[in-house]
PDB file of C-alpha atoms in Angstrom:
ATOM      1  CA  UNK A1388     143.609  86.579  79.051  1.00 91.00           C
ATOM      2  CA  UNK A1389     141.837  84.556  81.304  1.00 96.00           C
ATOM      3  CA  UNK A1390     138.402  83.211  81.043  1.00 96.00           C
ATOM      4  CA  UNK A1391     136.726  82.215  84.144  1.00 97.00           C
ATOM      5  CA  UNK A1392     133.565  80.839  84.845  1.00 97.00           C
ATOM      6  CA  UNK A1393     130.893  82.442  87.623  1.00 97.00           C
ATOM      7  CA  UNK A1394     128.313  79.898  88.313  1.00 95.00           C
ATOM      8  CA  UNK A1395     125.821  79.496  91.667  1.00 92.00           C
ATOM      9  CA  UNK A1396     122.470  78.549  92.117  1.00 86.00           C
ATOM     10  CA  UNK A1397     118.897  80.917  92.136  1.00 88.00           C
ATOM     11  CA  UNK A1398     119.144  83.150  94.693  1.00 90.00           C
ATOM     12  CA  UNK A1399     122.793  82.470  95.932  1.00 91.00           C
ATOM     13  CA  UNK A1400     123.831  86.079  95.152  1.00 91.00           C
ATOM     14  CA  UNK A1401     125.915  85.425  91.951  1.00 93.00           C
ATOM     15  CA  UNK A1402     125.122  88.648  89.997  1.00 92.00           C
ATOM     16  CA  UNK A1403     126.167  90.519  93.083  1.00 94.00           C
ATOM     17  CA  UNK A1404     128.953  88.778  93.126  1.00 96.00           C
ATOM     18  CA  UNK A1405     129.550  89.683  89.553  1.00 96.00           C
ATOM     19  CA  UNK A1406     128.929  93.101  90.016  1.00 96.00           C
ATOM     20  CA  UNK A1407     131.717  93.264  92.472  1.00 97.00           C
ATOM     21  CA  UNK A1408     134.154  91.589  90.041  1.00 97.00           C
ATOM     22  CA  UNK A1409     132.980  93.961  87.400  1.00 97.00           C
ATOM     23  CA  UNK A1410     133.780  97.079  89.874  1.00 97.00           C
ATOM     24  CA  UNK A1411     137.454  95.362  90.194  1.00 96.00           C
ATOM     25  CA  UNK A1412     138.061  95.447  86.820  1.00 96.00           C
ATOM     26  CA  UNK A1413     137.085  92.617  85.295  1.00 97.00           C
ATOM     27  CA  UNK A1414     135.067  92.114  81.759  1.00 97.00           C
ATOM     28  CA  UNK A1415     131.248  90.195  82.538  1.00 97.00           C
ATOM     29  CA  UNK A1416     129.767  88.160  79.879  1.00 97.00           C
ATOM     30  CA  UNK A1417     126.160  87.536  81.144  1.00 95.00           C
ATOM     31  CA  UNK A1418     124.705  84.864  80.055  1.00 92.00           C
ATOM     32  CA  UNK A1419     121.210  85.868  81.025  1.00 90.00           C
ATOM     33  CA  UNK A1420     122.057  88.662  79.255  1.00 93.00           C
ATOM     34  CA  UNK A1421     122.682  86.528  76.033  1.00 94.00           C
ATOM     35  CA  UNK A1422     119.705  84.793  76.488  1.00 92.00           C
ATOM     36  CA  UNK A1423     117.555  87.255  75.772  1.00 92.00           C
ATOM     37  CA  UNK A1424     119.360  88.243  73.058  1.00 94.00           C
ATOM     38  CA  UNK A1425     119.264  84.952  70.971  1.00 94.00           C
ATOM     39  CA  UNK A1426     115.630  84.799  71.350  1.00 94.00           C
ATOM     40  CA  UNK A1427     114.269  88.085  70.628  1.00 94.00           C
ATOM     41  CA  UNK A1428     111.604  88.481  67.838  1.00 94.00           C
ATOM     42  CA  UNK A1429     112.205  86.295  64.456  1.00 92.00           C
ATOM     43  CA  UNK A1430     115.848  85.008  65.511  1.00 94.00           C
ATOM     44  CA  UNK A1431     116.506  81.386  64.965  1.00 94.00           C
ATOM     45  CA  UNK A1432     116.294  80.026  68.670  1.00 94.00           C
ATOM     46  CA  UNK A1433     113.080  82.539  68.842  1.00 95.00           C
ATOM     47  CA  UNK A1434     111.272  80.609  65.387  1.00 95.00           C
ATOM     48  CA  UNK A1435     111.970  76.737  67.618  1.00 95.00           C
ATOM     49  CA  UNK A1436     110.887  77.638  70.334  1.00 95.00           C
ATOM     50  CA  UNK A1437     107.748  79.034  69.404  1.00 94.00           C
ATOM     51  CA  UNK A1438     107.632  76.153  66.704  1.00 95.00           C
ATOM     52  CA  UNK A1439     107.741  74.052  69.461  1.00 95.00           C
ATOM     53  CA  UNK A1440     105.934  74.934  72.729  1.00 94.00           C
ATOM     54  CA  UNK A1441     103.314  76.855  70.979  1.00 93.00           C
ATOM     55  CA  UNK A1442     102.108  80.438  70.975  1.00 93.00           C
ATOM     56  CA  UNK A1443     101.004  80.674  74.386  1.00 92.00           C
ATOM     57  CA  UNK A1444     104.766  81.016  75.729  1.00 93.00           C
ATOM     58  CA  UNK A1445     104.780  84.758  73.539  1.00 94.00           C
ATOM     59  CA  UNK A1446     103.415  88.261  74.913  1.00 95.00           C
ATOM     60  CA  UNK A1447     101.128  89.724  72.836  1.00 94.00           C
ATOM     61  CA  UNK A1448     103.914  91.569  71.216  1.00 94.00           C
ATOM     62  CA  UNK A1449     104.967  88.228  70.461  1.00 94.00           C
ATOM     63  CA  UNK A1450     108.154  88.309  72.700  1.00 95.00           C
ATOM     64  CA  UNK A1451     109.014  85.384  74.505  1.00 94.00           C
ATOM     65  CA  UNK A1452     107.053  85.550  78.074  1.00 94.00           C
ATOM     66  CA  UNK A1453     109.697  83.800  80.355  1.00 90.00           C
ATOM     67  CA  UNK A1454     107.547  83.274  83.047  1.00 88.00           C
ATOM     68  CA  UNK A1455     105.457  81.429  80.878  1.00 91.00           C
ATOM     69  CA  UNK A1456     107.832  79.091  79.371  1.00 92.00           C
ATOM     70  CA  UNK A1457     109.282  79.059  82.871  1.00 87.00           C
ATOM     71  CA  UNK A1458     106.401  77.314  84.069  1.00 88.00           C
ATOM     72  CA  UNK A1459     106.814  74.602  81.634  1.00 90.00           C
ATOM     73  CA  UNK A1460     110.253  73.523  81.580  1.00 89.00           C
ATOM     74  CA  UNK A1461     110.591  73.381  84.575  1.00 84.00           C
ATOM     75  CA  UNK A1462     107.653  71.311  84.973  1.00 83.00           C
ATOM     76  CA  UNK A1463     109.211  69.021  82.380  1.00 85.00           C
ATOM     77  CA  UNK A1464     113.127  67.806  82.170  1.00 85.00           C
ATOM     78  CA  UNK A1465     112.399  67.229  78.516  1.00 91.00           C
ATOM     79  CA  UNK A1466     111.200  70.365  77.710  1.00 91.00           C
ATOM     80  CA  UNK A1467     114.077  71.974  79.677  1.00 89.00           C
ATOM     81  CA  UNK A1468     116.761  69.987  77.498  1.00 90.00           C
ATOM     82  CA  UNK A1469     115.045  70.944  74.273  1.00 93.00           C
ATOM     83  CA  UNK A1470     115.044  74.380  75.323  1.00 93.00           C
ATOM     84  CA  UNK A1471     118.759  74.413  76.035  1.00 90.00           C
ATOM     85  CA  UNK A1472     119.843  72.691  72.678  1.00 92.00           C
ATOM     86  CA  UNK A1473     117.568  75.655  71.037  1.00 94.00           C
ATOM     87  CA  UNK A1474     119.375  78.531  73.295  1.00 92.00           C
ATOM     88  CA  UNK A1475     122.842  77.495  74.307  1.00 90.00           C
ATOM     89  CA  UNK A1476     124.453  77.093  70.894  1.00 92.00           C
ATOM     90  CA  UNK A1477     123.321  80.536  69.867  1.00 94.00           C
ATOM     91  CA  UNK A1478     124.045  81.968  73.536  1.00 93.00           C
ATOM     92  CA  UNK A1479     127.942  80.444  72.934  1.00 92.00           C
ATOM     93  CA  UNK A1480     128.356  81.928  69.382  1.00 93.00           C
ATOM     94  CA  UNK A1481     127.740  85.438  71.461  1.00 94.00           C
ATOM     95  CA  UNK A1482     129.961  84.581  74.134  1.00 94.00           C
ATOM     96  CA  UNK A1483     132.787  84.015  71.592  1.00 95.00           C
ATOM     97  CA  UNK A1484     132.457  86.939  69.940  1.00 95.00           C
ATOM     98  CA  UNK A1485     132.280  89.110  72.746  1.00 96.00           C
ATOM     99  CA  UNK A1486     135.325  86.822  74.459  1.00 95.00           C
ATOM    100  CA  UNK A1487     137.413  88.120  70.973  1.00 96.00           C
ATOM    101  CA  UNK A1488     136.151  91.691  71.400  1.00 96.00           C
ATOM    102  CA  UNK A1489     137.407  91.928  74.414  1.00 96.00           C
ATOM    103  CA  UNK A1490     140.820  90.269  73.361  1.00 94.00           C
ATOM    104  CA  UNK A1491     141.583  92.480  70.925  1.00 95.00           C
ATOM    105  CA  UNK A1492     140.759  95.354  73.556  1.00 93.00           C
ATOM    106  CA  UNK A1493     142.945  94.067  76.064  1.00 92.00           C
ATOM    107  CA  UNK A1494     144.772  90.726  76.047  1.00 90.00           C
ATOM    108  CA  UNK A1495     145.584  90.142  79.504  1.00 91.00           C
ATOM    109  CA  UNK A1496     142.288  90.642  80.949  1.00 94.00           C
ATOM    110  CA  UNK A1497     140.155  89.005  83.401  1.00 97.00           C
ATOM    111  CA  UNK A1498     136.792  88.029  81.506  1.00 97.00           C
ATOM    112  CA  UNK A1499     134.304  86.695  83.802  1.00 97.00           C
ATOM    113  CA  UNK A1500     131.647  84.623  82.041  1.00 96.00           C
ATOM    114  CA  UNK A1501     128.280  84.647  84.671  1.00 95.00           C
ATOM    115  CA  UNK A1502     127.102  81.058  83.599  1.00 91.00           C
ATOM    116  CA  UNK A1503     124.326  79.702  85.866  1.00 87.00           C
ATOM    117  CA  UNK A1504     124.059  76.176  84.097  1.00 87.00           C
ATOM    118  CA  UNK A1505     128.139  75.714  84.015  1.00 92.00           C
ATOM    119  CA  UNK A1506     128.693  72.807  85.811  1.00 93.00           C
ATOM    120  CA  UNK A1507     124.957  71.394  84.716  1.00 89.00           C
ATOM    121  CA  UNK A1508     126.087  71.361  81.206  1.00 87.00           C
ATOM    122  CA  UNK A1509     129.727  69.795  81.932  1.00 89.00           C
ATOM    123  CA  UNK A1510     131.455  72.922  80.804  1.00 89.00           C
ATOM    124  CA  UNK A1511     134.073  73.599  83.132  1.00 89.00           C
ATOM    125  CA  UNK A1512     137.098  72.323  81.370  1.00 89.00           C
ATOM    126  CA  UNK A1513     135.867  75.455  78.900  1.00 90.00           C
ATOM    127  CA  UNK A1514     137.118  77.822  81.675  1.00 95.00           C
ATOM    128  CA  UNK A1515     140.761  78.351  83.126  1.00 95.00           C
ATOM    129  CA  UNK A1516     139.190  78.508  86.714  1.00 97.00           C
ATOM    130  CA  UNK A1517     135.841  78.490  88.066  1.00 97.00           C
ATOM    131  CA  UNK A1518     134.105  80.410  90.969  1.00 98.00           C
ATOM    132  CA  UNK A1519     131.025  79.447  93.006  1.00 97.00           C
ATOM    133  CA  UNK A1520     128.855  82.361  94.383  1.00 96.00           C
ATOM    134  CA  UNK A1521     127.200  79.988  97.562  1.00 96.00           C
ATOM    135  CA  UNK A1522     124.682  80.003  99.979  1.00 94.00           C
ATOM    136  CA  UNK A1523     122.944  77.458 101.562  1.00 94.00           C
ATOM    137  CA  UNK A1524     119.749  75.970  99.969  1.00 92.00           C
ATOM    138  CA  UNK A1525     117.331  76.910 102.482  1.00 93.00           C
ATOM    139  CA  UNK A1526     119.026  80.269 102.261  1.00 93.00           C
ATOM    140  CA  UNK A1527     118.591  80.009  98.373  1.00 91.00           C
ATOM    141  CA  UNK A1528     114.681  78.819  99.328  1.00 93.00           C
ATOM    142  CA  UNK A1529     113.998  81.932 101.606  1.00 93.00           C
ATOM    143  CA  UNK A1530     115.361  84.277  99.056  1.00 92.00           C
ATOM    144  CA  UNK A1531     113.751  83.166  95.957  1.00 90.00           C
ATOM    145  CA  UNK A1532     110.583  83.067  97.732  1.00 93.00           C
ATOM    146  CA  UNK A1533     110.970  86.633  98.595  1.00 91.00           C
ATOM    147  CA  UNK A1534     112.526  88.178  95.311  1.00 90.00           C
ATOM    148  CA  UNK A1535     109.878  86.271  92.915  1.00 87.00           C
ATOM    149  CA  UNK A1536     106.704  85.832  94.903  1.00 87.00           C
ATOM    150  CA  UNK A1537     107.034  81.802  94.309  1.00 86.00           C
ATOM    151  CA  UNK A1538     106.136  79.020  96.463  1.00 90.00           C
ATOM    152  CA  UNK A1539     108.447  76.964  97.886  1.00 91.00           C
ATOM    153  CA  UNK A1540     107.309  73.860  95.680  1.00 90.00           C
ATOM    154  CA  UNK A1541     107.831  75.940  92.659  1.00 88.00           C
ATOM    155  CA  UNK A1542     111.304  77.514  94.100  1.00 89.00           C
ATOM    156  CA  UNK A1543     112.145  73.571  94.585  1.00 90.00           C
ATOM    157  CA  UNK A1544     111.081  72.273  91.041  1.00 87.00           C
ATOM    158  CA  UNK A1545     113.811  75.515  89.823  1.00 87.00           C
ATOM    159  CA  UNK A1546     116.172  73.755  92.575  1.00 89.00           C
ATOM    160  CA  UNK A1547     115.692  70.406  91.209  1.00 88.00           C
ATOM    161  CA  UNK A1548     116.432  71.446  87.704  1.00 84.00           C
ATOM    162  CA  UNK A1549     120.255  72.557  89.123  1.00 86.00           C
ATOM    163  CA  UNK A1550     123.165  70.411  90.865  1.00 91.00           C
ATOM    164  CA  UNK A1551     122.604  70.722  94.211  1.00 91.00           C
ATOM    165  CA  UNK A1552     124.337  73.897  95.351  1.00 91.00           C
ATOM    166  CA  UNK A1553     126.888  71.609  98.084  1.00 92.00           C
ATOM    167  CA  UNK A1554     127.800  69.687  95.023  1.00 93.00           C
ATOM    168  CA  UNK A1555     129.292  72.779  93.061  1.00 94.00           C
ATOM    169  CA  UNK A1556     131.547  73.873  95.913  1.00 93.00           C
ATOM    170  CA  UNK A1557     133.863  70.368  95.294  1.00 92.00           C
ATOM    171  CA  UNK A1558     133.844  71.653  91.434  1.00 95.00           C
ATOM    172  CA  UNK A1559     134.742  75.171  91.526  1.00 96.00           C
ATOM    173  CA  UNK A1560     138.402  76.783  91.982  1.00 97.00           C
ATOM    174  CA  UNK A1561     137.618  79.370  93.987  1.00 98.00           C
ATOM    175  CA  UNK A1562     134.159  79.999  96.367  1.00 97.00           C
ATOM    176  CA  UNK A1563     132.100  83.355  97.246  1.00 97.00           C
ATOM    177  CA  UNK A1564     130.364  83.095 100.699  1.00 96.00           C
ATOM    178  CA  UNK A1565     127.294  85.148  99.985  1.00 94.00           C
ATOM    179  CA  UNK A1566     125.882  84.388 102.814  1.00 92.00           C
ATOM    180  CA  UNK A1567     127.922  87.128 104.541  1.00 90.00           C
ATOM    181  CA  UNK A1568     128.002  90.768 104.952  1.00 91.00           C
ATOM    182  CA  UNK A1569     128.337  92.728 102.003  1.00 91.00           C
ATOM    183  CA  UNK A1570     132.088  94.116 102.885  1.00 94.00           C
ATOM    184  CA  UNK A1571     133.060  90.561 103.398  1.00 96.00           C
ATOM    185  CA  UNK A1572     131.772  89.336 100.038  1.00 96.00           C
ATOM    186  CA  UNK A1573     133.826  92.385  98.703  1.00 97.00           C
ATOM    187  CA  UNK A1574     137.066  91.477 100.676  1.00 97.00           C
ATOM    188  CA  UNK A1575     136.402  87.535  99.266  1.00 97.00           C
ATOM    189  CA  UNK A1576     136.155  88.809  95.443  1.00 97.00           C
ATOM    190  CA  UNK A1577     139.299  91.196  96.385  1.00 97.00           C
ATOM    191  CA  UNK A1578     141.316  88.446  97.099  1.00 97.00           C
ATOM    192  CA  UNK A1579     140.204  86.366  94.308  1.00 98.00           C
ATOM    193  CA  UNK A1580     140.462  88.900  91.578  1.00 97.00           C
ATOM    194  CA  UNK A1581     144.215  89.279  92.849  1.00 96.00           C
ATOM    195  CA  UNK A1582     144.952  86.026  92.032  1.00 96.00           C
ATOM    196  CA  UNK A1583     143.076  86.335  88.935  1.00 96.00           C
ATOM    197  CA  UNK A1584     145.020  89.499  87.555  1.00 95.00           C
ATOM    198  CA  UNK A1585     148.537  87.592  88.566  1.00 93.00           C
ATOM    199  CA  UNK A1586     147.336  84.351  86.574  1.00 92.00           C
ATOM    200  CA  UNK A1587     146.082  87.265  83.336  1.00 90.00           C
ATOM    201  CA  UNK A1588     149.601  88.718  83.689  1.00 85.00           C
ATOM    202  CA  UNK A1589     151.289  85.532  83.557  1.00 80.00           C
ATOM    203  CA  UNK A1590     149.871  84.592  80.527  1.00 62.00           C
ATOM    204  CA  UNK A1591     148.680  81.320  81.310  1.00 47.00           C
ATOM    205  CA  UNK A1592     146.629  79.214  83.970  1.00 42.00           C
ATOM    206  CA  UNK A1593     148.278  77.477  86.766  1.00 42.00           C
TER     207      UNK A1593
END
Protein backbone atom coordinates (compact mmCIF):
# COMPACT_ATOMS: atom_id res chain seq x y z
CA UNK A 1 0.00 0.00 0.00
CA UNK A 2 0.89 3.36 -0.48
CA UNK A 3 -0.38 6.39 1.23
CA UNK A 4 0.03 9.60 -0.49
CA UNK A 5 -0.81 12.91 0.36
CA UNK A 6 -3.02 15.45 -2.11
CA UNK A 7 -2.64 18.89 -0.82
CA UNK A 8 -3.12 22.54 -2.84
CA UNK A 9 -4.46 25.66 -1.95
CA UNK A 10 -8.47 27.15 -2.25
CA UNK A 11 -9.33 27.15 -5.54
CA UNK A 12 -6.21 25.41 -7.13
CA UNK A 13 -8.37 22.55 -8.49
CA UNK A 14 -7.34 19.78 -5.99
CA UNK A 15 -10.67 17.87 -5.72
CA UNK A 16 -10.63 17.72 -9.48
CA UNK A 17 -7.57 16.53 -9.34
CA UNK A 18 -8.71 13.92 -6.92
CA UNK A 19 -11.50 12.97 -8.83
CA UNK A 20 -9.25 12.05 -11.64
CA UNK A 21 -7.05 9.88 -9.38
CA UNK A 22 -10.17 8.32 -8.03
CA UNK A 23 -11.35 7.45 -11.82
CA UNK A 24 -7.67 5.74 -12.14
CA UNK A 25 -8.16 3.61 -9.49
CA UNK A 26 -7.08 4.93 -6.60
CA UNK A 27 -8.85 4.93 -2.90
CA UNK A 28 -9.69 9.01 -1.70
CA UNK A 29 -9.78 9.77 1.88
CA UNK A 30 -11.32 13.32 2.00
CA UNK A 31 -10.56 15.13 4.57
CA UNK A 32 -13.29 17.68 4.11
CA UNK A 33 -15.22 14.87 4.03
CA UNK A 34 -14.03 13.86 7.62
CA UNK A 35 -14.55 17.09 8.80
CA UNK A 36 -17.90 17.13 8.73
CA UNK A 37 -18.12 14.02 10.09
CA UNK A 38 -16.28 14.64 13.46
CA UNK A 39 -18.39 17.56 14.10
CA UNK A 40 -21.84 16.63 13.44
CA UNK A 41 -24.50 17.04 16.23
CA UNK A 42 -23.33 15.99 19.99
CA UNK A 43 -19.81 14.45 18.85
CA UNK A 44 -16.87 15.43 20.91
CA UNK A 45 -15.12 18.04 18.51
CA UNK A 46 -18.96 19.28 17.92
CA UNK A 47 -19.54 19.84 22.20
CA UNK A 48 -15.72 22.26 22.04
CA UNK A 49 -16.42 23.95 19.59
CA UNK A 50 -19.66 25.13 20.45
CA UNK A 51 -18.28 25.27 24.14
CA UNK A 52 -16.01 27.53 22.82
CA UNK A 53 -17.02 30.03 20.09
CA UNK A 54 -20.52 30.18 21.26
CA UNK A 55 -23.91 29.35 19.81
CA UNK A 56 -23.97 31.70 17.10
CA UNK A 57 -21.50 29.44 14.89
CA UNK A 58 -24.75 26.58 14.91
CA UNK A 59 -27.85 26.58 12.38
CA UNK A 60 -30.88 26.54 13.96
CA UNK A 61 -30.85 22.83 13.75
CA UNK A 62 -27.91 23.29 15.76
CA UNK A 63 -25.40 22.01 13.07
CA UNK A 64 -22.28 23.66 12.77
CA UNK A 65 -22.79 26.75 10.17
CA UNK A 66 -19.28 26.76 8.46
CA UNK A 67 -19.61 29.90 6.98
CA UNK A 68 -20.12 31.25 10.20
CA UNK A 69 -17.26 29.89 12.03
CA UNK A 70 -15.47 30.55 8.76
CA UNK A 71 -15.74 34.08 9.30
CA UNK A 72 -14.07 33.88 12.56
CA UNK A 73 -11.11 31.86 12.30
CA UNK A 74 -10.07 33.14 9.77
CA UNK A 75 -10.33 36.47 11.16
CA UNK A 76 -8.28 35.16 14.07
CA UNK A 77 -4.95 32.77 13.89
CA UNK A 78 -5.87 31.80 17.42
CA UNK A 79 -9.12 30.78 16.86
CA UNK A 80 -7.99 28.87 13.73
CA UNK A 81 -5.35 26.79 15.87
CA UNK A 82 -7.92 26.02 18.53
CA UNK A 83 -10.18 24.89 15.98
CA UNK A 84 -7.67 22.51 14.46
CA UNK A 85 -6.52 20.90 17.86
CA UNK A 86 -10.54 20.35 18.34
CA UNK A 87 -10.95 18.76 14.61
CA UNK A 88 -7.73 17.21 13.43
CA UNK A 89 -7.23 14.56 16.10
CA UNK A 90 -10.72 13.24 15.56
CA UNK A 91 -10.43 13.82 11.61
CA UNK A 92 -6.97 11.40 11.91
CA UNK A 93 -8.65 8.66 14.07
CA UNK A 94 -11.11 8.45 10.77
CA UNK A 95 -8.42 8.54 8.40
CA UNK A 96 -6.82 5.50 10.13
CA UNK A 97 -9.56 3.54 10.17
CA UNK A 98 -10.59 4.01 6.80
CA UNK A 99 -6.56 3.70 5.74
CA UNK A 100 -7.02 -0.14 7.53
CA UNK A 101 -10.34 -0.71 5.74
CA UNK A 102 -8.98 -0.28 2.79
CA UNK A 103 -5.85 -2.49 3.66
CA UNK A 104 -7.56 -5.29 4.44
CA UNK A 105 -9.56 -4.78 1.03
CA UNK A 106 -6.62 -4.54 -0.98
CA UNK A 107 -3.02 -4.29 0.22
CA UNK A 108 -1.24 -2.92 -2.59
CA UNK A 109 -3.36 -0.05 -3.25
CA UNK A 110 -2.93 3.49 -4.00
CA UNK A 111 -4.82 5.49 -1.12
CA UNK A 112 -4.88 9.07 -1.79
CA UNK A 113 -5.48 11.14 1.34
CA UNK A 114 -7.01 14.87 -0.07
CA UNK A 115 -5.39 16.92 2.86
CA UNK A 116 -5.62 20.70 2.29
CA UNK A 117 -3.64 21.72 5.56
CA UNK A 118 -0.72 18.92 4.86
CA UNK A 119 2.19 20.77 4.64
CA UNK A 120 0.58 23.65 7.15
CA UNK A 121 0.48 21.12 9.84
CA UNK A 122 4.13 19.56 9.11
CA UNK A 123 2.67 16.26 8.12
CA UNK A 124 4.40 15.16 5.20
CA UNK A 125 6.84 12.69 6.57
CA UNK A 126 3.17 10.90 7.41
CA UNK A 127 2.90 10.20 3.63
CA UNK A 128 5.19 7.99 1.27
CA UNK A 129 4.93 10.82 -1.44
CA UNK A 130 3.14 13.93 -1.75
CA UNK A 131 1.32 15.70 -4.70
CA UNK A 132 0.55 19.41 -5.20
CA UNK A 133 -2.63 20.27 -7.25
CA UNK A 134 -1.19 24.17 -8.36
CA UNK A 135 -2.22 27.18 -9.79
CA UNK A 136 -1.09 30.44 -9.46
CA UNK A 137 -2.42 32.71 -6.62
CA UNK A 138 -4.04 35.25 -8.61
CA UNK A 139 -5.47 32.30 -10.46
CA UNK A 140 -6.50 30.85 -6.97
CA UNK A 141 -7.89 34.74 -6.25
CA UNK A 142 -10.05 34.87 -9.51
CA UNK A 143 -11.52 31.51 -8.84
CA UNK A 144 -12.47 31.70 -5.31
CA UNK A 145 -14.00 34.93 -5.98
CA UNK A 146 -16.15 33.37 -8.54
CA UNK A 147 -17.08 29.89 -6.91
CA UNK A 148 -17.95 31.57 -3.33
CA UNK A 149 -19.17 35.07 -4.01
CA UNK A 150 -16.16 36.46 -1.63
CA UNK A 151 -14.17 39.50 -1.87
CA UNK A 152 -10.85 39.48 -2.62
CA UNK A 153 -9.84 40.72 1.01
CA UNK A 154 -11.75 37.87 2.41
CA UNK A 155 -10.35 35.29 -0.40
CA UNK A 156 -6.81 36.79 0.90
CA UNK A 157 -7.39 36.46 4.77
CA UNK A 158 -8.31 32.32 3.55
CA UNK A 159 -4.86 32.78 1.53
CA UNK A 160 -3.04 34.06 4.42
CA UNK A 161 -4.17 31.31 6.68
CA UNK A 162 -2.21 28.68 4.02
CA UNK A 163 1.64 28.42 2.90
CA UNK A 164 1.86 30.32 0.07
CA UNK A 165 0.91 28.09 -2.85
CA UNK A 166 4.87 28.65 -4.65
CA UNK A 167 6.12 27.40 -1.36
CA UNK A 168 4.34 23.88 -1.58
CA UNK A 169 5.66 23.10 -5.05
CA UNK A 170 9.56 22.78 -3.39
CA UNK A 171 7.68 20.30 -0.77
CA UNK A 172 5.70 18.01 -2.77
CA UNK A 173 6.96 14.78 -4.83
CA UNK A 174 5.05 15.10 -7.58
CA UNK A 175 2.95 18.49 -9.05
CA UNK A 176 -0.60 18.82 -10.92
CA UNK A 177 -0.69 21.90 -13.27
CA UNK A 178 -4.32 22.82 -12.93
CA UNK A 179 -3.98 25.59 -14.59
CA UNK A 180 -4.27 23.63 -17.87
CA UNK A 181 -6.79 22.04 -20.00
CA UNK A 182 -8.72 19.42 -18.56
CA UNK A 183 -7.13 16.45 -20.89
CA UNK A 184 -3.78 17.68 -19.82
CA UNK A 185 -4.52 17.57 -16.09
CA UNK A 186 -5.76 13.96 -16.95
CA UNK A 187 -2.56 12.99 -18.95
CA UNK A 188 -0.43 14.67 -15.69
CA UNK A 189 -2.44 12.38 -13.04
CA UNK A 190 -1.96 9.40 -15.75
CA UNK A 191 1.51 9.58 -15.50
CA UNK A 192 1.65 10.03 -11.88
CA UNK A 193 -0.69 7.30 -10.88
CA UNK A 194 1.73 4.99 -13.04
CA UNK A 195 4.38 5.61 -10.95
CA UNK A 196 2.22 5.32 -8.05
CA UNK A 197 0.81 1.72 -8.90
CA UNK A 198 4.69 0.55 -9.67
CA UNK A 199 5.82 2.00 -6.13
CA UNK A 200 2.11 -0.05 -4.53
CA UNK A 201 3.37 -3.14 -6.38
CA UNK A 202 6.75 -2.92 -5.13
CA UNK A 203 5.80 -2.91 -1.79
CA UNK A 204 7.63 -0.10 -0.56
CA UNK A 205 8.50 3.70 -1.28
CA UNK A 206 11.49 4.69 -3.18
Amino acid sequence: MVIVGLTGGIGSGKSTVAGMFKDEGAYIIDFDILARIVVERGKPAWEKIVKYFGPHVLFPDESINRAALGRVIFAEEKSRKTLEGFVHPMILKERDKLIEEIRDENPSSVVIIDFPLLFELGMNEDFDKTILAYVPRNVQIKRVMERDGLSMEDVEKRLNAQMPIDEKKNLSDYIINAERAFGDMRDQVKKVIYRLNKIAEKGRAN
